[in-house]
PDB file of C-alpha atoms in Angstrom:
ATOM      1  CA  MET U   1      10.341  24.445   5.348  1.00  0.00           C
ATOM      2  CA  ASP U   2       9.853  23.456   9.189  1.00  0.00           C
ATOM      3  CA  GLY U   3       7.022  25.942   9.506  1.00  0.00           C
ATOM      4  CA  LEU U   4       5.390  25.392   6.039  1.00  0.00           C
ATOM      5  CA  GLU U   5       2.635  23.025   6.929  1.00  0.00           C
ATOM      6  CA  ASP U   6       1.363  25.207   9.780  1.00  0.00           C
ATOM      7  CA  ALA U   7       1.463  28.347   7.867  1.00  0.00           C
ATOM      8  CA  TYR U   8      -0.117  26.720   4.750  1.00  0.00           C
ATOM      9  CA  ALA U   9      -2.964  25.348   6.856  1.00  0.00           C
ATOM     10  CA  ALA U  10      -3.484  28.501   8.774  1.00  0.00           C
ATOM     11  CA  LEU U  11      -3.188  31.317   6.152  1.00  0.00           C
ATOM     12  CA  PRO U  12      -6.101  32.015   3.668  1.00  0.00           C
ATOM     13  CA  GLN U  13      -5.829  30.387   0.272  1.00  0.00           C
ATOM     14  CA  GLY U  14      -5.138  32.830  -2.758  1.00  0.00           C
ATOM     15  CA  GLN U  15      -4.569  35.932  -0.284  1.00  0.00           C
ATOM     16  CA  CYS U  16      -0.980  35.431   0.575  1.00  0.00           C
ATOM     17  CA  HIS U  17       2.505  34.406  -0.992  1.00  0.00           C
ATOM     18  CA  PHE U  18       4.623  32.023   0.584  1.00  0.00           C
ATOM     19  CA  PHE U  19       8.669  32.672   0.687  1.00  0.00           C
ATOM     20  CA  VAL U  20      10.922  29.648   1.702  1.00  0.00           C
ATOM     21  CA  ASP U  21      14.556  30.767   1.588  1.00  0.00           C
ATOM     22  CA  ALA U  22      13.719  32.907  -1.517  1.00  0.00           C
ATOM     23  CA  ASP U  23      16.567  35.188  -2.931  1.00  0.00           C
ATOM     24  CA  TYR U  24      16.036  38.665  -4.171  1.00  0.00           C
ATOM     25  CA  ILE U  25      15.422  37.820  -7.635  1.00  0.00           C
ATOM     26  CA  GLU U  26      12.781  35.302  -6.918  1.00  0.00           C
ATOM     27  CA  ALA U  27      11.028  37.289  -4.070  1.00  0.00           C
ATOM     28  CA  MET U  28      11.178  40.946  -5.465  1.00  0.00           C
ATOM     29  CA  PRO U  29       9.117  40.370  -8.461  1.00  0.00           C
ATOM     30  CA  ILE U  30       6.256  38.857  -6.234  1.00  0.00           C
ATOM     31  CA  LEU U  31       6.263  41.689  -3.828  1.00  0.00           C
ATOM     32  CA  ALA U  32       6.401  44.390  -6.571  1.00  0.00           C
ATOM     33  CA  GLY U  33       3.232  43.153  -7.950  1.00  0.00           C
ATOM     34  CA  ALA U  34       1.558  42.461  -4.437  1.00  0.00           C
ATOM     35  CA  PHE U  35       2.372  46.044  -2.958  1.00  0.00           C
ATOM     36  CA  GLY U  36       2.740  48.052  -6.052  1.00  0.00           C
ATOM     37  CA  ARG U  37       5.801  49.730  -7.371  1.00  0.00           C
ATOM     38  CA  ASP U  38       5.840  52.966  -5.405  1.00  0.00           C
ATOM     39  CA  GLU U  39       6.031  51.061  -2.238  1.00  0.00           C
ATOM     40  CA  MET U  40       8.745  48.708  -3.443  1.00  0.00           C
ATOM     41  CA  ASP U  41      10.744  51.549  -4.451  1.00  0.00           C
ATOM     42  CA  ARG U  42      10.840  52.816  -0.952  1.00  0.00           C
ATOM     43  CA  LEU U  43      12.039  49.618   0.444  1.00  0.00           C
ATOM     44  CA  HIS U  44      15.692  49.522   1.385  1.00  0.00           C
ATOM     45  CA  ASP U  45      18.097  46.988   2.713  1.00  0.00           C
ATOM     46  CA  THR U  46      20.987  48.560   4.364  1.00  0.00           C
ATOM     47  CA  ASN U  47      23.099  45.199   3.842  1.00  0.00           C
ATOM     48  CA  ARG U  48      22.870  44.958   0.199  1.00  0.00           C
ATOM     49  CA  ASP U  49      22.417  47.316  -2.851  1.00  0.00           C
ATOM     50  CA  VAL U  50      19.168  45.833  -4.677  1.00  0.00           C
ATOM     51  CA  PRO U  51      18.816  46.970  -8.292  1.00  0.00           C
ATOM     52  CA  PHE U  52      15.191  47.697  -8.243  1.00  0.00           C
ATOM     53  CA  GLY U  53      15.257  49.319 -11.591  1.00  0.00           C
ATOM     54  CA  SER U  54      16.446  45.735 -13.096  1.00  0.00           C
ATOM     55  CA  LEU U  55      13.838  43.662 -11.181  1.00  0.00           C
ATOM     56  CA  HIS U  56      11.232  45.985 -12.433  1.00  0.00           C
ATOM     57  CA  ARG U  57      12.327  45.501 -15.840  1.00  0.00           C
ATOM     58  CA  ILE U  58      12.734  41.512 -15.251  1.00  0.00           C
ATOM     59  CA  SER U  59       9.070  41.833 -14.129  1.00  0.00           C
ATOM     60  CA  ASP U  60       7.848  43.486 -17.104  1.00  0.00           C
ATOM     61  CA  GLU U  61       9.626  41.142 -19.545  1.00  0.00           C
ATOM     62  CA  LEU U  62       8.010  38.203 -17.738  1.00  0.00           C
ATOM     63  CA  ALA U  63       4.502  39.767 -17.742  1.00  0.00           C
ATOM     64  CA  GLU U  64       4.852  40.415 -21.410  1.00  0.00           C
ATOM     65  CA  PHE U  65       6.138  37.034 -22.176  1.00  0.00           C
ATOM     66  CA  ALA U  66       3.054  35.324 -20.405  1.00  0.00           C
ATOM     67  CA  ARG U  67       0.705  37.660 -22.230  1.00  0.00           C
ATOM     68  CA  THR U  68       2.388  36.560 -25.566  1.00  0.00           C
ATOM     69  CA  LEU U  69       1.905  32.760 -24.636  1.00  0.00           C
ATOM     70  CA  ALA U  70      -1.798  33.653 -23.901  1.00  0.00           C
ATOM     71  CA  ARG U  71      -2.499  35.317 -27.036  1.00  0.00           C
ATOM     72  CA  MET U  72      -0.536  32.238 -28.769  1.00  0.00           C
ATOM     73  CA  ALA U  73      -2.731  29.491 -26.726  1.00  0.00           C
ATOM     74  CA  ASP U  74      -5.986  31.220 -27.088  1.00  0.00           C
ATOM     75  CA  SER U  75      -7.414  34.262 -29.159  1.00  0.00           C
ATOM     76  CA  GLU U  76     -10.600  34.359 -26.954  1.00  0.00           C
ATOM     77  CA  PRO U  77     -10.199  37.255 -24.294  1.00  0.00           C
ATOM     78  CA  LYS U  78      -9.581  36.459 -20.751  1.00  0.00           C
ATOM     79  CA  THR U  79     -10.758  39.021 -18.163  1.00  0.00           C
ATOM     80  CA  SER U  80      -8.833  37.170 -15.215  1.00  0.00           C
ATOM     81  CA  VAL U  81      -5.548  37.401 -16.505  1.00  0.00           C
ATOM     82  CA  SER U  82      -2.947  38.974 -14.328  1.00  0.00           C
ATOM     83  CA  ASP U  83       0.403  40.576 -15.135  1.00  0.00           C
ATOM     84  CA  LYS U  84       2.094  39.789 -11.956  1.00  0.00           C
ATOM     85  CA  ALA U  85       5.325  37.959 -12.774  1.00  0.00           C
ATOM     86  CA  ILE U  86       6.804  35.894  -9.977  1.00  0.00           C
ATOM     87  CA  SER U  87       9.945  34.025 -10.964  1.00  0.00           C
ATOM     88  CA  PHE U  88      11.501  32.043 -13.573  1.00  0.00           C
ATOM     89  CA  ARG U  89       9.187  29.948 -15.225  1.00  0.00           C
ATOM     90  CA  PRO U  90       6.299  30.995 -13.011  1.00  0.00           C
ATOM     91  CA  ALA U  91       2.828  29.577 -12.584  1.00  0.00           C
ATOM     92  CA  PRO U  92       0.391  30.943 -14.811  1.00  0.00           C
ATOM     93  CA  LEU U  93      -0.502  34.289 -13.606  1.00  0.00           C
ATOM     94  CA  GLY U  94      -3.914  34.165 -14.507  1.00  0.00           C
ATOM     95  CA  GLY U  95      -4.537  30.662 -13.231  1.00  0.00           C
ATOM     96  CA  PHE U  96      -5.825  27.737 -15.193  1.00  0.00           C
ATOM     97  CA  GLN U  97      -9.084  27.445 -16.732  1.00  0.00           C
ATOM     98  CA  GLY U  98     -11.365  25.168 -14.633  1.00  0.00           C
ATOM     99  CA  PHE U  99     -12.627  21.885 -15.733  1.00  0.00           C
ATOM    100  CA  PRO U 100     -16.233  21.114 -17.025  1.00  0.00           C
ATOM    101  CA  SER U 101     -17.980  18.580 -14.743  1.00  0.00           C
ATOM    102  CA  ALA U 102     -17.374  15.025 -16.058  1.00  0.00           C
ATOM    103  CA  SER U 103     -20.052  12.307 -15.392  1.00  0.00           C
ATOM    104  CA  ASP U 104     -18.125   9.711 -17.321  1.00  0.00           C
ATOM    105  CA  MET U 105     -15.161   9.180 -15.494  1.00  0.00           C
ATOM    106  CA  ARG U 106     -12.350   6.643 -16.689  1.00  0.00           C
ATOM    107  CA  SER U 107     -10.636   4.168 -14.634  1.00  0.00           C
ATOM    108  CA  ASP U 108      -6.976   4.513 -13.885  1.00  0.00           C
ATOM    109  CA  ALA U 109      -5.098   4.120 -17.009  1.00  0.00           C
ATOM    110  CA  THR U 110      -1.746   3.225 -15.758  1.00  0.00           C
ATOM    111  CA  ASP U 111      -0.463   1.944 -12.335  1.00  0.00           C
ATOM    112  CA  ALA U 112       1.477   3.659  -9.848  1.00  0.00           C
ATOM    113  CA  GLN U 113       4.802   1.514 -10.456  1.00  0.00           C
ATOM    114  CA  THR U 114       4.756   2.972 -14.052  1.00  0.00           C
ATOM    115  CA  LEU U 115       4.351   6.606 -12.767  1.00  0.00           C
ATOM    116  CA  ARG U 116       7.004   6.095 -10.122  1.00  0.00           C
ATOM    117  CA  GLU U 117       9.241   5.082 -12.895  1.00  0.00           C
ATOM    118  CA  ILE U 118       8.529   8.048 -14.890  1.00  0.00           C
ATOM    119  CA  ILE U 119       9.291  10.191 -12.045  1.00  0.00           C
ATOM    120  CA  LYS U 120      12.586   8.377 -11.379  1.00  0.00           C
ATOM    121  CA  LEU U 121      13.600   8.885 -15.052  1.00  0.00           C
ATOM    122  CA  ARG U 122      12.730  12.481 -14.836  1.00  0.00           C
ATOM    123  CA  ARG U 123      14.858  13.105 -11.983  1.00  0.00           C
ATOM    124  CA  MET U 124      17.955  11.030 -13.622  1.00  0.00           C
ATOM    125  CA  ARG U 125      18.323  13.679 -16.301  1.00  0.00           C
ATOM    126  CA  GLU U 126      19.445  15.969 -13.467  1.00  0.00           C
ATOM    127  CA  ARG U 127      22.649  13.659 -13.182  1.00  0.00           C
ATOM    128  CA  TYR U 128      23.614  15.125 -16.728  1.00  0.00           C
ATOM    129  CA  PHE U 129      22.148  18.535 -17.283  1.00  0.00           C
ATOM    130  CA  PRO U 130      21.360  21.598 -14.629  1.00  0.00           C
ATOM    131  CA  PRO U 131      18.045  20.870 -13.077  1.00  0.00           C
ATOM    132  CA  ASP U 132      16.326  24.041 -14.026  1.00  0.00           C
ATOM    133  CA  LEU U 133      16.966  23.269 -17.672  1.00  0.00           C
ATOM    134  CA  PHE U 134      13.960  20.962 -17.616  1.00  0.00           C
ATOM    135  CA  ALA U 135      11.966  22.649 -14.882  1.00  0.00           C
ATOM    136  CA  ASP U 136       8.240  21.707 -15.350  1.00  0.00           C
ATOM    137  CA  PRO U 137       6.485  21.844 -11.925  1.00  0.00           C
ATOM    138  CA  ALA U 138       3.056  21.608 -12.900  1.00  0.00           C
ATOM    139  CA  TRP U 139       3.497  17.932 -14.608  1.00  0.00           C
ATOM    140  CA  ASP U 140       5.850  16.829 -11.741  1.00  0.00           C
ATOM    141  CA  ILE U 141       3.119  17.903  -9.384  1.00  0.00           C
ATOM    142  CA  LEU U 142       0.594  15.923 -11.607  1.00  0.00           C
ATOM    143  CA  LEU U 143       2.617  12.906 -11.918  1.00  0.00           C
ATOM    144  CA  ASP U 144       3.216  12.577  -8.005  1.00  0.00           C
ATOM    145  CA  LEU U 145      -0.124  13.150  -6.941  1.00  0.00           C
ATOM    146  CA  LYS U 146      -1.590  10.735  -9.485  1.00  0.00           C
ATOM    147  CA  ALA U 147       0.836   8.108  -8.198  1.00  0.00           C
ATOM    148  CA  ALA U 148      -0.190   8.923  -4.457  1.00  0.00           C
ATOM    149  CA  ARG U 149      -3.615   8.562  -5.567  1.00  0.00           C
ATOM    150  CA  GLN U 150      -3.326   5.160  -6.885  1.00  0.00           C
ATOM    151  CA  GLU U 151      -1.123   4.106  -4.022  1.00  0.00           C
ATOM    152  CA  GLY U 152      -3.926   5.545  -1.559  1.00  0.00           C
ATOM    153  CA  GLN U 153      -1.338   7.788   0.176  1.00  0.00           C
ATOM    154  CA  HIS U 154      -1.687  11.552   1.469  1.00  0.00           C
ATOM    155  CA  VAL U 155       0.510  14.024   0.004  1.00  0.00           C
ATOM    156  CA  SER U 156       1.442  17.077   2.413  1.00  0.00           C
ATOM    157  CA  VAL U 157       2.150  20.453   0.934  1.00  0.00           C
ATOM    158  CA  SER U 158       5.895  20.129   2.018  1.00  0.00           C
ATOM    159  CA  SER U 159       6.289  16.720   0.172  1.00  0.00           C
ATOM    160  CA  LEU U 160       4.486  18.053  -2.775  1.00  0.00           C
ATOM    161  CA  CYS U 161       7.084  20.921  -2.914  1.00  0.00           C
ATOM    162  CA  ILE U 162      10.012  18.426  -3.038  1.00  0.00           C
ATOM    163  CA  ALA U 163       8.266  16.488  -5.739  1.00  0.00           C
ATOM    164  CA  ALA U 164       7.906  19.424  -7.901  1.00  0.00           C
ATOM    165  CA  ALA U 165      11.597  19.786  -8.116  1.00  0.00           C
ATOM    166  CA  VAL U 166      11.751  23.487  -8.181  1.00  0.00           C
ATOM    167  CA  PRO U 167      12.515  25.928  -5.237  1.00  0.00           C
ATOM    168  CA  PRO U 168       9.766  25.710  -2.645  1.00  0.00           C
ATOM    169  CA  THR U 169       8.616  29.261  -3.142  1.00  0.00           C
ATOM    170  CA  THR U 170       7.916  28.538  -6.973  1.00  0.00           C
ATOM    171  CA  ALA U 171       6.244  25.300  -6.143  1.00  0.00           C
ATOM    172  CA  LEU U 172       3.885  26.647  -3.694  1.00  0.00           C
ATOM    173  CA  ARG U 173       2.905  29.563  -6.180  1.00  0.00           C
ATOM    174  CA  TRP U 174       2.155  26.426  -8.645  1.00  0.00           C
ATOM    175  CA  ILE U 175       0.177  24.763  -5.929  1.00  0.00           C
ATOM    176  CA  THR U 176      -1.829  27.533  -5.184  1.00  0.00           C
ATOM    177  CA  VAL U 177      -2.801  28.474  -8.648  1.00  0.00           C
ATOM    178  CA  MET U 178      -3.583  24.753  -9.773  1.00  0.00           C
ATOM    179  CA  THR U 179      -5.824  24.572  -6.503  1.00  0.00           C
ATOM    180  CA  GLU U 180      -7.599  27.699  -7.228  1.00  0.00           C
ATOM    181  CA  SER U 181      -8.410  26.576 -10.789  1.00  0.00           C
ATOM    182  CA  GLY U 182      -9.814  23.354  -9.498  1.00  0.00           C
ATOM    183  CA  MET U 183      -7.122  21.043 -10.811  1.00  0.00           C
ATOM    184  CA  LEU U 184      -6.000  20.346  -7.147  1.00  0.00           C
ATOM    185  CA  VAL U 185      -8.011  19.947  -4.096  1.00  0.00           C
ATOM    186  CA  ARG U 186      -6.846  20.711  -0.541  1.00  0.00           C
ATOM    187  CA  HIS U 187      -8.108  18.546   2.358  1.00  0.00           C
ATOM    188  CA  GLN U 188      -7.330  19.292   6.039  1.00  0.00           C
ATOM    189  CA  ASP U 189      -5.990  16.441   8.041  1.00  0.00           C
ATOM    190  CA  PRO U 190      -8.828  15.109  10.243  1.00  0.00           C
ATOM    191  CA  ALA U 191      -6.314  14.021  12.947  1.00  0.00           C
ATOM    192  CA  ASP U 192      -4.426  17.309  12.826  1.00  0.00           C
ATOM    193  CA  ALA U 193      -5.836  20.759  11.886  1.00  0.00           C
ATOM    194  CA  ARG U 194      -2.322  22.190  11.226  1.00  0.00           C
ATOM    195  CA  ARG U 195      -1.865  20.001   8.527  1.00  0.00           C
ATOM    196  CA  VAL U 196      -3.127  20.076   4.915  1.00  0.00           C
ATOM    197  CA  PHE U 197      -3.219  17.552   2.170  1.00  0.00           C
ATOM    198  CA  ILE U 198      -3.292  18.152  -1.415  1.00  0.00           C
ATOM    199  CA  GLU U 199      -4.805  15.659  -4.126  1.00  0.00           C
ATOM    200  CA  LEU U 200      -5.874  15.633  -7.760  1.00  0.00           C
ATOM    201  CA  SER U 201      -9.583  16.659  -8.463  1.00  0.00           C
ATOM    202  CA  ASP U 202     -11.531  13.849 -10.206  1.00  0.00           C
ATOM    203  CA  GLU U 203     -11.480  15.724 -13.253  1.00  0.00           C
ATOM    204  CA  THR U 204      -7.757  16.122 -13.451  1.00  0.00           C
ATOM    205  CA  SER U 205      -7.402  12.471 -12.582  1.00  0.00           C
ATOM    206  CA  ALA U 206      -9.575  11.653 -15.395  1.00  0.00           C
ATOM    207  CA  LYS U 207      -7.937  13.897 -17.949  1.00  0.00           C
ATOM    208  CA  LEU U 208      -4.541  12.121 -16.952  1.00  0.00           C
ATOM    209  CA  ASP U 209      -5.952   8.800 -17.604  1.00  0.00           C
ATOM    210  CA  ASP U 210      -7.228  10.174 -20.919  1.00  0.00           C
ATOM    211  CA  TYR U 211      -3.762  11.479 -21.806  1.00  0.00           C
ATOM    212  CA  PHE U 212      -2.191   8.104 -20.847  1.00  0.00           C
ATOM    213  CA  VAL U 213      -4.203   6.056 -23.022  1.00  0.00           C
ATOM    214  CA  ALA U 214      -3.929   8.412 -26.011  1.00  0.00           C
ATOM    215  CA  ILE U 215      -0.131   8.187 -26.141  1.00  0.00           C
ATOM    216  CA  GLY U 216      -0.111   4.354 -25.349  1.00  0.00           C
ATOM    217  CA  ILE U 217       2.006   4.954 -21.980  1.00  0.00           C
ATOM    218  CA  ARG U 218       2.605   1.151 -21.389  1.00  0.00           C
ATOM    219  CA  SER U 219       4.623   0.597 -24.825  1.00  0.00           C
ATOM    220  CA  ALA U 220       6.068   4.133 -25.035  1.00  0.00           C
ATOM    221  CA  PRO U 221       6.850   5.835 -21.518  1.00  0.00           C
ATOM    222  CA  ILE U 222       6.879   9.485 -21.709  1.00  0.00           C
ATOM    223  CA  ILE U 223       9.084  11.295 -19.245  1.00  0.00           C
TER     224      ILE U 223
END
């Protein structure tokens, strides 16, 4: 994590994967998709016997699961969908659909204090249940960035990884996919070119406002 900020700012977006203390199960499906199976089958670690066949099978199962969800969510064909499975509860492999431009932006529908309380309640679940049982990095990312936006705070990549409440490698994949889709926006720190800040796009922020209004967030907080 110590070198994450420099690497994320320097390397091209969408053309690389970031691994932070990743184990074999988390890293190998990504590498298998990036390099192809023939190349991956030739890789060998002399210190550990890695079951590549099992990892390929896991990759296939995750890819099929993603395709099934895509068919259920939308019957229209999508030419940009990829079948590269990456990890448990991966970011959508084909990315998110971009938002149309919105000329009528809503004002913030809920305050930062309420959002921070929601985040606190979400983390409290981990006292009683395994953290990965409720892993929902996209929502945690959106909540944290929405609260920061209202507080006028900048959010670094490493800080956002922590807020996502999943392993950093998984969080970085989500951040990349959400940024490529236009949901998030990356800005270089004007005071330090080696640092990148992440924030919500105006469209994403407006949609969150619409959601909070629709569910009546002030009277019935949803965690």
